[in-house]
Coordinates of C-alpha atoms and ligand atoms in Angstrom, one line a residue:
X21 CA -90.7 -38.9 215.7
X22 CA -90.3 -41.3 212.8
X23 CA -86.7 -42.1 212.0
X24 CA -85.2 -41.3 208.6
X25 CA -85.1 -44.3 206.2
X26 CA -81.9 -45.1 204.4
X27 CA -81.1 -47.8 201.8
X28 CA -78.9 -50.4 203.4
X29 CA -76.9 -52.9 201.3
X30 CA -77.9 -56.2 203.0
X31 CA -76.2 -58.7 200.6
X32 CA -73.9 -59.0 197.6
X33 CA -73.9 -61.7 194.9
X34 CA -71.6 -62.2 191.9
X35 CA -70.9 -64.3 188.9
X36 CA -67.8 -64.7 186.8
X37 CA -67.8 -66.9 183.7
X38 CA -65.6 -69.9 183.7
X39 CA -63.2 -69.1 180.8
X40 CA -60.1 -67.2 181.8
X41 CA -58.2 -65.2 179.2
X42 CA -54.7 -64.5 180.5
X43 CA -51.9 -62.2 179.2
X44 CA -50.0 -65.1 177.6
X45 CA -53.0 -66.0 175.4
X46 CA -53.6 -62.3 174.6
X47 CA -49.9 -62.0 173.6
X48 CA -50.6 -64.6 170.9
X49 CA -53.6 -62.6 169.6
X50 CA -52.1 -59.1 169.4
X51 CA -48.6 -57.6 169.7
X52 CA -48.5 -57.2 173.5
X53 CA -46.8 -58.8 176.6
X54 CA -47.6 -59.7 180.2
X55 CA -45.0 -57.1 181.2
X56 CA -46.6 -54.2 179.3
X57 CA -50.1 -55.1 180.5
X58 CA -49.1 -55.5 184.1
X59 CA -47.0 -52.3 184.3
X60 CA -49.4 -50.1 182.3
X61 CA -52.8 -51.5 183.3
X62 CA -52.3 -54.0 186.1
X63 CA -54.4 -56.9 184.7
X64 CA -53.2 -60.5 184.7
X65 CA -56.5 -62.3 183.9
X66 CA -60.0 -61.6 182.9
X67 CA -63.1 -63.8 182.6
X68 CA -64.8 -64.3 179.3
X69 CA -68.3 -65.6 178.6
X70 CA -68.3 -68.2 175.9
X71 CA -71.3 -69.9 174.4
X72 CA -73.8 -69.4 171.6
X73 CA -76.5 -66.9 172.4
X74 CA -75.4 -66.2 175.9
X75 CA -75.5 -62.5 176.7
X76 CA -75.3 -60.1 179.7
X77 CA -78.6 -61.4 181.3
X78 CA -76.9 -64.8 181.6
X79 CA -74.3 -63.2 183.9
X80 CA -76.8 -61.0 185.7
X81 CA -79.2 -63.9 186.3
X82 CA -76.4 -65.9 188.0
X83 CA -75.3 -63.0 190.2
X84 CA -78.9 -62.4 191.3
X85 CA -79.4 -66.1 192.1
X86 CA -76.2 -66.0 194.2
X87 CA -77.5 -62.9 196.0
X88 CA -81.0 -64.4 196.6
X89 CA -79.4 -67.6 197.9
X90 CA -76.9 -66.0 200.2
X91 CA -79.5 -63.6 201.7
X92 CA -82.1 -66.4 201.9
X93 CA -84.6 -64.2 199.9
X94 CA -87.6 -65.5 198.0
X95 CA -87.5 -64.0 194.5
X96 CA -91.2 -63.1 194.9
X97 CA -90.3 -60.6 197.6
X98 CA -88.3 -58.4 195.3
X99 CA -90.1 -55.2 194.3
X100 CA -87.8 -53.7 191.8
X101 CA -84.6 -54.3 189.8
X102 CA -82.3 -51.8 188.2
X103 CA -79.7 -53.3 185.8
X104 CA -76.7 -51.1 184.9
X105 CA -75.2 -52.2 181.6
X106 CA -73.8 -51.0 178.3
X107 CA -74.0 -54.4 176.7
X108 CA -77.7 -55.3 177.0
X109 CA -78.7 -58.7 175.4
X110 CA -80.7 -56.6 172.9
X111 CA -82.3 -53.1 172.7
X112 CA -85.5 -54.4 174.1
X113 CA -86.7 -56.0 176.2
X114 CA -84.4 -54.6 178.9
X115 CA -81.8 -56.9 180.4
X116 CA -83.5 -56.2 183.8
X117 CA -86.7 -57.7 182.4
X118 CA -84.9 -60.8 181.2
X119 CA -83.2 -61.2 184.6
X120 CA -86.5 -60.8 186.5
X121 CA -88.0 -63.5 184.3
X122 CA -85.1 -65.9 184.6
X123 CA -84.8 -65.7 188.4
X124 CA -88.5 -65.8 189.1
X125 CA -88.8 -62.2 190.4
X126 CA -92.4 -62.1 189.1
X127 CA -93.6 -59.3 191.3
X128 CA -90.7 -57.0 190.5
X129 CA -90.6 -54.4 187.7
X130 CA -87.2 -53.6 186.2
X131 CA -85.4 -51.4 183.8
X132 CA -81.8 -50.8 182.5
X133 CA -79.6 -47.8 183.2
X134 CA -76.8 -46.8 180.8
X135 CA -73.9 -44.9 182.3
X136 CA -71.0 -47.1 181.3
X137 CA -68.4 -47.6 184.0
X138 CA -70.4 -45.3 186.4
X139 CA -73.5 -47.3 185.8
X140 CA -73.5 -49.2 189.1
X141 CA -73.2 -45.9 191.1
X142 CA -75.9 -44.2 189.1
X143 CA -78.2 -47.2 189.6
X144 CA -77.4 -47.6 193.3
X145 CA -78.1 -43.9 193.9
X146 CA -81.4 -44.1 191.9
X147 CA -82.5 -47.3 193.6
X148 CA -81.8 -45.9 197.1
X149 CA -84.4 -43.2 196.5
X150 CA -87.2 -45.8 196.1
X151 CA -86.2 -47.2 199.5
X152 CA -85.8 -43.9 201.2
X153 CA -89.3 -42.7 200.2
X154 CA -90.8 -45.9 201.7
X155 CA -92.1 -46.9 198.3
X156 CA -90.3 -50.3 198.2
X157 CA -88.8 -52.7 200.7
X158 CA -86.5 -54.9 198.6
X159 CA -84.7 -53.5 195.5
X160 CA -81.9 -55.2 193.6
X161 CA -79.2 -53.3 191.7
X162 CA -77.2 -55.4 189.2
X163 CA -74.1 -54.3 187.4
X164 CA -73.5 -56.7 184.5
X165 CA -71.5 -56.5 181.3
X166 CA -70.3 -58.8 178.6
X167 CA -67.6 -56.5 177.4
X168 CA -66.1 -59.2 175.2
X169 CA -69.1 -58.8 172.9
X170 CA -68.0 -55.2 171.9
X171 CA -64.2 -55.6 172.1
X172 CA -62.0 -55.7 169.0
X173 CA -59.5 -58.5 169.7
X174 CA -57.2 -57.2 167.0
X175 CA -56.8 -53.8 168.8
X176 CA -54.1 -54.1 171.4
X177 CA -54.9 -50.7 172.9
X178 CA -58.3 -51.9 174.2
X179 CA -58.5 -55.7 174.2
X180 CA -56.3 -56.3 177.3
X181 CA -58.4 -54.0 179.4
X182 CA -61.9 -55.5 179.6
X183 CA -63.5 -58.6 181.0
X184 CA -67.0 -60.0 181.6
X185 CA -68.8 -60.3 184.9
X186 CA -71.7 -59.4 187.1
X187 CA -72.4 -58.3 190.6
X188 CA -75.6 -57.6 192.4
X189 CA -76.6 -56.0 195.7
X190 CA -79.9 -56.1 197.7
X191 CA -81.2 -52.8 199.2
X192 CA -83.5 -52.8 202.2
X193 CA -84.7 -50.0 204.5
X194 CA -82.6 -49.1 207.6
X195 CA -83.6 -46.8 210.4
X196 CA -80.1 -47.0 211.9
X197 CA -78.4 -44.6 209.5
X198 CA -76.8 -47.5 207.5
X199 CA -76.4 -47.8 203.7
X200 CA -76.3 -45.2 200.9
X201 CA -75.9 -41.9 202.8
X202 CA -74.8 -39.5 200.1
X203 CA -73.8 -39.3 196.4
X204 CA -72.3 -36.9 193.9
X205 CA -72.9 -37.9 190.2
X206 CA -72.0 -36.1 187.0
X207 CA -72.4 -36.5 183.2
X208 CA -70.6 -34.6 180.5
X209 CA -71.6 -35.5 177.0
X210 CA -68.7 -33.5 175.7
X211 CA -66.5 -36.4 176.7
X212 CA -68.5 -38.9 174.7
X213 CA -66.2 -38.7 171.6
X214 CA -63.2 -40.0 173.6
X215 CA -64.8 -43.4 174.6
X216 CA -67.7 -44.8 172.8
X217 CA -69.1 -47.4 170.4
X218 CA -70.1 -45.6 167.2
X219 CA -72.6 -48.0 165.5
X220 CA -75.4 -50.3 166.4
X221 CA -77.7 -47.6 167.7
X222 CA -80.2 -45.4 165.8
X223 CA -77.5 -43.0 164.4
X224 CA -75.6 -45.8 162.6
X225 CA -77.7 -49.0 162.6
X226 CA -75.7 -52.1 161.6
X227 CA -74.8 -52.3 157.9
X228 CA -72.1 -54.1 156.0
X229 CA -70.2 -50.9 156.0
X230 CA -70.4 -50.3 159.8
X231 CA -69.1 -53.8 160.3
X232 CA -66.3 -53.4 157.8
X233 CA -65.3 -50.1 159.5
X234 CA -65.2 -51.9 162.9
X235 CA -67.7 -49.4 164.4
X236 CA -69.3 -52.0 166.6
X237 CA -66.3 -52.1 168.9
X238 CA -65.2 -49.9 171.8
X239 CA -63.2 -46.9 170.6
X240 CA -61.1 -45.2 173.3
X241 CA -58.5 -42.4 173.4
X242 CA -56.7 -43.8 176.3
X243 CA -54.6 -40.9 177.5
X244 CA -57.5 -38.4 177.5
X245 CA -59.7 -40.8 179.4
X246 CA -56.9 -41.6 181.8
X247 CA -56.3 -38.0 182.8
X248 CA -60.0 -37.2 183.1
X249 CA -60.6 -40.4 185.2
X250 CA -57.9 -39.5 187.7
X251 CA -58.9 -35.9 188.2
X252 CA -62.7 -36.4 188.3
X253 CA -62.7 -39.5 190.5
X254 CA -60.4 -38.0 193.1
X255 CA -62.1 -34.5 193.0
X256 CA -65.6 -36.0 193.5
X257 CA -64.5 -38.5 196.2
X258 CA -62.7 -35.7 198.1
X259 CA -65.8 -33.4 197.8
X260 CA -68.0 -36.2 199.1
X261 CA -65.7 -36.8 202.1
X262 CA -65.5 -33.1 202.9
X263 CA -69.2 -32.5 202.9
X264 CA -69.7 -35.6 205.2
X265 CA -66.9 -34.5 207.5
X266 CA -64.9 -37.6 206.8
X267 CA -61.2 -37.7 207.0
X268 CA -59.0 -40.5 205.5
X269 CA -58.9 -42.0 209.0
X270 CA -62.7 -42.4 209.0
X271 CA -62.7 -44.4 205.7
X272 CA -62.5 -48.2 205.9
X273 CA -62.2 -48.7 202.1
X274 CA -62.2 -46.8 198.9
X275 CA -64.1 -48.9 196.4
X276 CA -62.9 -47.7 193.0
X277 CA -63.9 -48.6 189.5
X278 CA -61.3 -51.0 188.2
X279 CA -60.1 -49.5 185.0
X280 CA -56.3 -49.2 185.5
X281 CA -54.2 -49.8 188.6
X282 CA -52.5 -46.5 188.0
X283 CA -55.8 -44.6 188.1
X284 CA -56.8 -46.5 191.3
X285 CA -53.5 -45.7 193.0
X286 CA -53.5 -42.1 192.0
X287 CA -57.1 -41.7 193.3
X288 CA -56.3 -43.3 196.6
X289 CA -53.2 -41.2 197.0
X290 CA -55.0 -38.0 196.4
X291 CA -57.6 -39.0 199.0
X292 CA -54.8 -39.6 201.5
X293 CA -55.6 -43.4 201.7
X294 CA -52.9 -46.1 202.1
X295 CA -53.0 -49.1 199.7
X296 CA -54.6 -51.4 202.3
X297 CA -57.7 -49.1 202.4
X298 CA -58.3 -49.6 198.7
X299 CA -60.2 -52.5 197.2
X300 CA -58.3 -53.9 194.3
X301 CA -59.1 -56.9 192.1
X302 CA -58.4 -55.5 188.6
X303 CA -55.5 -58.0 188.4
X304 CA -58.0 -60.9 188.4
X305 CA -61.1 -59.6 186.7
X306 CA -60.0 -56.6 184.5
X307 CA -62.5 -53.8 183.7
X308 CA -66.0 -55.4 183.8
X309 CA -67.6 -51.9 183.4
X310 CA -70.8 -51.8 185.5
X311 CA -69.7 -54.9 187.5
X312 CA -66.4 -53.7 188.9
X313 CA -67.8 -52.1 192.1
X314 CA -70.2 -54.8 193.1
X315 CA -67.4 -57.4 192.3
X316 CA -65.1 -55.5 194.7
X317 CA -67.8 -55.5 197.5
X318 CA -68.3 -59.2 196.9
X319 CA -64.6 -60.0 196.9
X320 CA -63.9 -58.0 200.1
X321 CA -67.3 -58.9 201.8
X322 CA -65.8 -61.0 204.6
X323 CA -63.5 -58.1 205.6
X324 CA -66.3 -55.7 206.0
X325 CA -68.0 -54.8 209.3
X326 CA -71.2 -53.1 210.3
X327 CA -70.6 -49.3 210.4
X328 CA -67.6 -49.3 208.0
X329 CA -67.4 -46.1 205.9
X330 CA -66.9 -46.8 202.2
X331 CA -66.4 -44.4 199.4
X332 CA -67.4 -45.9 196.0
X333 CA -66.0 -43.9 193.1
X334 CA -66.2 -44.4 189.3
X335 CA -65.4 -42.8 186.0
X336 CA -66.4 -43.9 182.5
X337 CA -67.7 -43.4 179.1
X338 CA -70.1 -40.5 178.5
X339 CA -68.2 -39.0 180.3
X340 CA -69.9 -40.1 183.5
X341 CA -68.5 -40.1 187.0
X342 CA -69.3 -39.9 190.6
X343 CA -68.8 -41.0 194.2
X344 CA -71.2 -42.6 196.7
X345 CA -70.8 -42.7 200.5
X346 CA -72.0 -46.0 202.0
X347 CA -72.1 -47.1 205.6
X348 CA -71.8 -50.9 205.5
X349 CA -74.8 -52.6 207.2
X350 CA -73.6 -56.1 208.3
X351 CA -70.5 -58.0 209.4
X352 CA -68.9 -59.9 206.5
X353 CA -70.3 -63.4 206.1
X354 CA -73.2 -62.7 208.5
X355 CA -76.2 -63.0 206.2
X356 CA -78.7 -63.2 209.1
X357 CA -78.2 -59.5 209.6
Ligands
UT7_6 O1 -63.3 -47.8 182.3 C1 -63.5 -46.7 181.5 C2 -62.5 -45.7 181.6 N1 -61.3 -46.1 180.9 C3 -60.1 -45.9 181.5 O2 -60.1 -45.3 182.5 C4 -58.9 -46.2 180.7 C5 -58.0 -45.0 180.7 N2 -56.8 -45.2 179.9 C6 -55.8 -46.1 180.2 O3 -56.0 -46.9 181.1 C7 -54.5 -46.1 179.4 O4 -54.5 -44.9 178.7 C8 -54.4 -47.3 178.5 C9 -54.2 -48.6 179.3 C10 -55.6 -47.5 177.6 C11 -53.1 -47.1 177.6 O5 -52.0 -47.0 178.4 P1 -51.0 -45.7 178.1 O6 -50.0 -45.9 179.1 O7 -51.8 -44.5 178.1 O8 -50.4 -46.1 176.7 P2 -50.5 -45.2 175.4 O9 -51.8 -45.2 174.8 O10 -49.9 -43.8 175.7 O11 -49.5 -46.0 174.5 C12 -48.1 -46.0 174.8 C13 -47.4 -47.0 173.8 C14 -47.8 -46.8 172.4 O12 -46.7 -47.1 171.6 P3 -45.7 -45.9 171.0 O13 -46.7 -45.1 170.1 O14 -45.2 -45.1 172.2 O15 -44.7 -46.6 170.2 C15 -48.8 -47.8 172.1 O16 -48.9 -48.2 170.8 O17 -47.8 -48.3 174.2 C16 -48.3 -48.9 173.0 N3 -49.3 -49.9 173.4 C17 -49.1 -51.2 173.7 N4 -47.9 -51.8 173.7 C18 -48.0 -53.1 174.1 C19 -50.7 -49.7 173.5 N5 -51.3 -50.8 173.9 C20 -50.3 -51.7 174.0 C21 -50.3 -53.1 174.4 N6 -49.1 -53.7 174.4 N7 -51.4 -53.8 174.8

């Protein structure tokens, strides 16, 4: 009997731009303080991409090159790339296309996927299907966002939250039951009005007026989003654990989207997980939207072992949310598999 194919994550790469914006510098830009940001959000620093004409593909390209190098993979071996982002370099061509070109993945086809902070999970789940069906052997999922390009640095309620960064994973077939094993994903367009960027699309193309009204920046009703994030992330993660017969003892790590330390702690608490079973790096990188989850995997990679059960969970604009169950496929730092 042929064994079931699953999509194993066989490597993680990342890139964070050099410039670090800390809370002290922010407190000179808007009326805020390190104390407020640390206690209400839990962010100390975030990385910002500077440089004329540098967009999200610049970050994604570097994360993919890191991944290819670490996994000793020839770019020509890659079949497909899905890029999760809400800050594409431009409407078209897609950021995935640009990344494929810049990294020499000439045989791959690619496309972008837009699901805000849940983008990486939506892309990971989609990509895993192309592996499971036996259609492709090497698929890359990139989560990359240059959030600084759509943040209003005069708005103290949003500007401390976000940062720029990119993370990428390689998916390959496994017949050992490793990799992406289950997913629960949701969208609710009714939540769209609470977290969005109004202009720049086809409804309100850029005009002098849209710029004056500051419609090209992230708008967020923080408390509404906060409450929805806690309840949906925890409910979905618990549902996923239950239907896979997993208890808190079986979970090695929760890998939560990094939006607010209070959301992360509340989600972990509701899942019955102690703090040490929760990946946290929001203090260093802030909310990098589609990049937070691969950046966590990259940051904690050396602590992971083959067979570890991970629950990835996210909530974001749209609203979108979900959880993915991953059985880790290699020992941290062992790229020979
Ligand atoms: O990743 C996508 C999903 N996004 C999220 O999950 C974000 C969810 N929301 C949040 O994380 C939080 O709601 C925020 C961090 C955005 C805001 O925190 P909050 O504890 O909900 O604050 P708030 O909006 O209720 O504001 C409380 C007070 C207000 O002052 P008054 O009206 O009580 O006098 C704000 O004006 O804090 C004030 N405030 C600030 N004070 C200092 C808001 N931002 C700041 C700031 N520094 N940066």
